[in-house]
């Protein structure tokens, strides 16, 4: 069961920080905020399952969400770990009617839900439609840049960026997801990720053992 709890927050401001709605006018963000609702969801609860009919787009406010697919052998393959401020499920707005992945909370989480049906009603308004599709083109450019990033940057650079984004440039980190899920999150196979960790440990730049990551100053230098 998902529990709906009241939360004090500026939904318009959060919408303005998402890539999809960052550049639409303040007036149209206000229109969007009016059709949004908020939810608080406990840890290890599913928001939706793969192939469920899509009814809402989600924006994570606090907490952590894991997106995964179920393989033919029943194994769960992690597609992405959502961090606060990110939107997910937006594929149902235009591409298909069903969610292509499952979504489960890794921690207690607060979310914004945007109804697909009500959003479609907003799109019937010419001014809103023109404004929104301008931002959609920016989203497409972002995805193109993301593909280029995954192609041009090696696994170590992606790990460095992932750790900084999720935990900051700290010398000691307590990871919230497993090594396997981290590997999938940065677009690497578990085998490749394991080889990288062995290499970094041998060079005394990063050591990940028993739920703790010790990071040297040398590892962070390429971020500066």
Short mmCIF file of N, CA, C and O in Angstrom, two decimals, residues 10-56:
data_model
loop_
_atom_site.label_atom_id
_atom_site.label_comp_id
_atom_site.label_asym_id
_atom_site.label_seq_id
_atom_site.Cartn_x
_atom_site.Cartn_y
_atom_site.Cartn_z
N UNK A 10 7.32 23.66 -2.44
CA UNK A 10 7.00 24.49 -3.58
C UNK A 10 7.07 23.63 -4.83
O UNK A 10 8.15 23.42 -5.39
N UNK A 11 5.94 23.10 -5.27
CA UNK A 11 5.92 22.20 -6.41
C UNK A 11 6.37 22.91 -7.67
O UNK A 11 7.09 22.33 -8.50
N UNK A 12 5.98 24.18 -7.83
CA UNK A 12 6.40 24.93 -9.01
C UNK A 12 7.91 25.01 -9.09
O UNK A 12 8.52 24.87 -10.17
N UNK A 13 8.54 25.24 -7.96
CA UNK A 13 10.01 25.36 -7.93
C UNK A 13 10.66 24.04 -8.31
O UNK A 13 11.63 24.01 -9.06
N UNK A 14 10.12 22.94 -7.81
CA UNK A 14 10.67 21.62 -8.14
C UNK A 14 10.49 21.31 -9.62
O UNK A 14 11.40 20.81 -10.29
N UNK A 15 9.33 21.64 -10.16
CA UNK A 15 9.10 21.44 -11.60
C UNK A 15 10.10 22.24 -12.42
O UNK A 15 10.59 21.79 -13.45
N UNK A 16 10.42 23.44 -11.93
CA UNK A 16 11.36 24.30 -12.64
C UNK A 16 12.78 23.78 -12.64
O UNK A 16 13.60 24.23 -13.44
N UNK A 17 13.08 22.82 -11.75
CA UNK A 17 14.42 22.26 -11.70
C UNK A 17 14.54 20.98 -12.54
O UNK A 17 15.63 20.43 -12.67
N UNK A 18 13.43 20.49 -13.08
CA UNK A 18 13.49 19.31 -13.93
C UNK A 18 13.88 19.71 -15.35
O UNK A 18 13.57 20.80 -15.80
N UNK A 19 14.56 18.81 -16.03
CA UNK A 19 15.02 19.12 -17.39
C UNK A 19 13.85 19.33 -18.35
O UNK A 19 13.94 20.13 -19.28
N UNK A 20 12.76 18.61 -18.13
CA UNK A 20 11.64 18.67 -19.06
C UNK A 20 10.87 19.98 -18.96
O UNK A 20 10.32 20.47 -19.94
N UNK A 21 10.82 20.56 -17.76
CA UNK A 21 10.01 21.76 -17.56
C UNK A 21 10.81 22.99 -17.13
O UNK A 21 10.23 24.02 -16.78
N UNK A 22 12.12 22.90 -17.17
CA UNK A 22 12.97 23.98 -16.66
C UNK A 22 12.78 25.28 -17.42
O UNK A 22 12.91 26.37 -16.83
N UNK A 23 12.48 25.21 -18.70
CA UNK A 23 12.47 26.43 -19.51
C UNK A 23 11.08 26.88 -19.95
O UNK A 23 10.96 27.82 -20.75
N UNK A 24 10.03 26.25 -19.44
CA UNK A 24 8.71 26.76 -19.77
C UNK A 24 8.43 27.98 -18.89
O UNK A 24 9.10 28.22 -17.89
N UNK A 25 7.44 28.76 -19.26
CA UNK A 25 7.17 29.99 -18.54
C UNK A 25 6.65 29.71 -17.13
O UNK A 25 6.13 28.64 -16.84
N UNK A 26 6.82 30.70 -16.25
CA UNK A 26 6.35 30.57 -14.88
C UNK A 26 4.84 30.33 -14.84
O UNK A 26 4.34 29.58 -13.99
N UNK A 27 4.13 30.96 -15.75
CA UNK A 27 2.67 30.79 -15.81
C UNK A 27 2.30 29.35 -16.11
O UNK A 27 1.39 28.78 -15.49
N UNK A 28 3.02 28.73 -17.04
CA UNK A 28 2.72 27.35 -17.40
C UNK A 28 3.18 26.37 -16.33
O UNK A 28 2.57 25.31 -16.15
N UNK A 29 4.26 26.71 -15.61
CA UNK A 29 4.66 25.87 -14.48
C UNK A 29 3.59 25.90 -13.40
O UNK A 29 3.34 24.89 -12.72
N UNK A 30 2.96 27.05 -13.24
CA UNK A 30 1.88 27.15 -12.26
C UNK A 30 0.71 26.27 -12.68
O UNK A 30 0.08 25.60 -11.84
N UNK A 31 0.42 26.25 -13.98
CA UNK A 31 -0.65 25.37 -14.48
C UNK A 31 -0.31 23.90 -14.22
O UNK A 31 -1.19 23.11 -13.85
N UNK A 32 0.96 23.55 -14.42
CA UNK A 32 1.39 22.18 -14.18
C UNK A 32 1.27 21.82 -12.70
O UNK A 32 0.78 20.75 -12.34
N UNK A 33 1.73 22.73 -11.85
CA UNK A 33 1.70 22.47 -10.41
C UNK A 33 0.28 22.21 -9.92
O UNK A 33 0.06 21.42 -9.00
N UNK A 34 -0.67 22.87 -10.56
CA UNK A 34 -2.07 22.73 -10.14
C UNK A 34 -2.61 21.33 -10.37
O UNK A 34 -3.58 20.91 -9.70
N UNK A 35 -2.03 20.57 -11.29
CA UNK A 35 -2.52 19.22 -11.56
C UNK A 35 -1.62 18.15 -10.95
O UNK A 35 -1.82 16.95 -11.18
N UNK A 36 -0.60 18.58 -10.20
CA UNK A 36 0.29 17.62 -9.54
C UNK A 36 -0.22 17.27 -8.15
O UNK A 36 -0.96 18.04 -7.54
N UNK A 37 0.19 16.12 -7.67
CA UNK A 37 -0.06 15.78 -6.27
C UNK A 37 1.21 15.16 -5.70
O UNK A 37 2.12 14.76 -6.45
N UNK A 38 1.30 15.09 -4.39
CA UNK A 38 2.50 14.57 -3.74
C UNK A 38 2.19 13.27 -3.01
O UNK A 38 1.07 13.04 -2.57
N UNK A 39 3.20 12.44 -2.90
CA UNK A 39 3.07 11.17 -2.18
C UNK A 39 4.32 10.91 -1.34
O UNK A 39 5.43 11.25 -1.75
N UNK A 40 4.12 10.28 -0.21
CA UNK A 40 5.21 9.73 0.58
C UNK A 40 5.10 8.21 0.51
O UNK A 40 4.03 7.66 0.78
N UNK A 41 6.18 7.55 0.12
CA UNK A 41 6.15 6.10 -0.08
C UNK A 41 7.24 5.45 0.77
O UNK A 41 8.37 5.90 0.79
N UNK A 42 6.86 4.42 1.50
CA UNK A 42 7.79 3.73 2.38
C UNK A 42 8.83 2.94 1.59
O UNK A 42 8.65 2.63 0.41
N UNK A 43 9.91 2.61 2.26
CA UNK A 43 11.01 1.84 1.67
C UNK A 43 10.52 0.47 1.18
O UNK A 43 9.65 -0.15 1.79
N UNK A 44 11.09 0.06 0.05
CA UNK A 44 10.82 -1.26 -0.55
C UNK A 44 9.37 -1.42 -0.99
O UNK A 44 8.82 -2.53 -0.94
N UNK A 45 8.75 -0.34 -1.44
CA UNK A 45 7.40 -0.40 -2.00
C UNK A 45 7.45 -0.12 -3.50
O UNK A 45 8.19 0.77 -3.94
N UNK A 46 6.68 -0.83 -4.26
CA UNK A 46 6.65 -0.61 -5.71
C UNK A 46 5.71 0.55 -6.07
O UNK A 46 4.60 0.64 -5.54
N UNK A 47 6.17 1.41 -6.94
CA UNK A 47 5.34 2.46 -7.50
C UNK A 47 4.54 1.92 -8.68
O UNK A 47 3.38 2.26 -8.87
N UNK A 48 5.20 1.10 -9.49
CA UNK A 48 4.54 0.43 -10.61
C UNK A 48 5.41 -0.72 -11.06
O UNK A 48 6.60 -0.80 -10.72
N UNK A 49 4.81 -1.62 -11.82
CA UNK A 49 5.52 -2.77 -12.35
C UNK A 49 5.63 -2.66 -13.88
O UNK A 49 4.82 -1.99 -14.53
N UNK A 50 6.63 -3.33 -14.40
CA UNK A 50 6.83 -3.38 -15.85
C UNK A 50 5.54 -3.85 -16.54
O UNK A 50 4.92 -4.81 -16.10
N UNK A 51 5.13 -3.12 -17.57
CA UNK A 51 3.93 -3.39 -18.38
C UNK A 51 2.63 -2.93 -17.73
O UNK A 51 1.56 -3.11 -18.32
N UNK A 52 2.70 -2.33 -16.53
CA UNK A 52 1.50 -1.69 -15.98
C UNK A 52 1.07 -0.54 -16.88
O UNK A 52 1.93 0.13 -17.48
N UNK A 53 -0.22 -0.28 -16.97
CA UNK A 53 -0.70 0.86 -17.74
C UNK A 53 -0.23 2.14 -17.07
O UNK A 53 -0.41 2.34 -15.86
N UNK A 54 0.37 3.02 -17.85
CA UNK A 54 0.94 4.25 -17.29
C UNK A 54 -0.12 5.31 -17.03
O UNK A 54 -0.88 5.68 -17.92
N UNK A 55 -0.16 5.78 -15.80
CA UNK A 55 -1.13 6.82 -15.44
C UNK A 55 -0.48 8.12 -15.01
O UNK A 55 -1.10 9.18 -15.11
N UNK A 56 0.76 8.05 -14.52
CA UNK A 56 1.42 9.25 -13.99
C UNK A 56 2.90 9.25 -14.30
O UNK A 56 3.54 8.19 -14.44
#
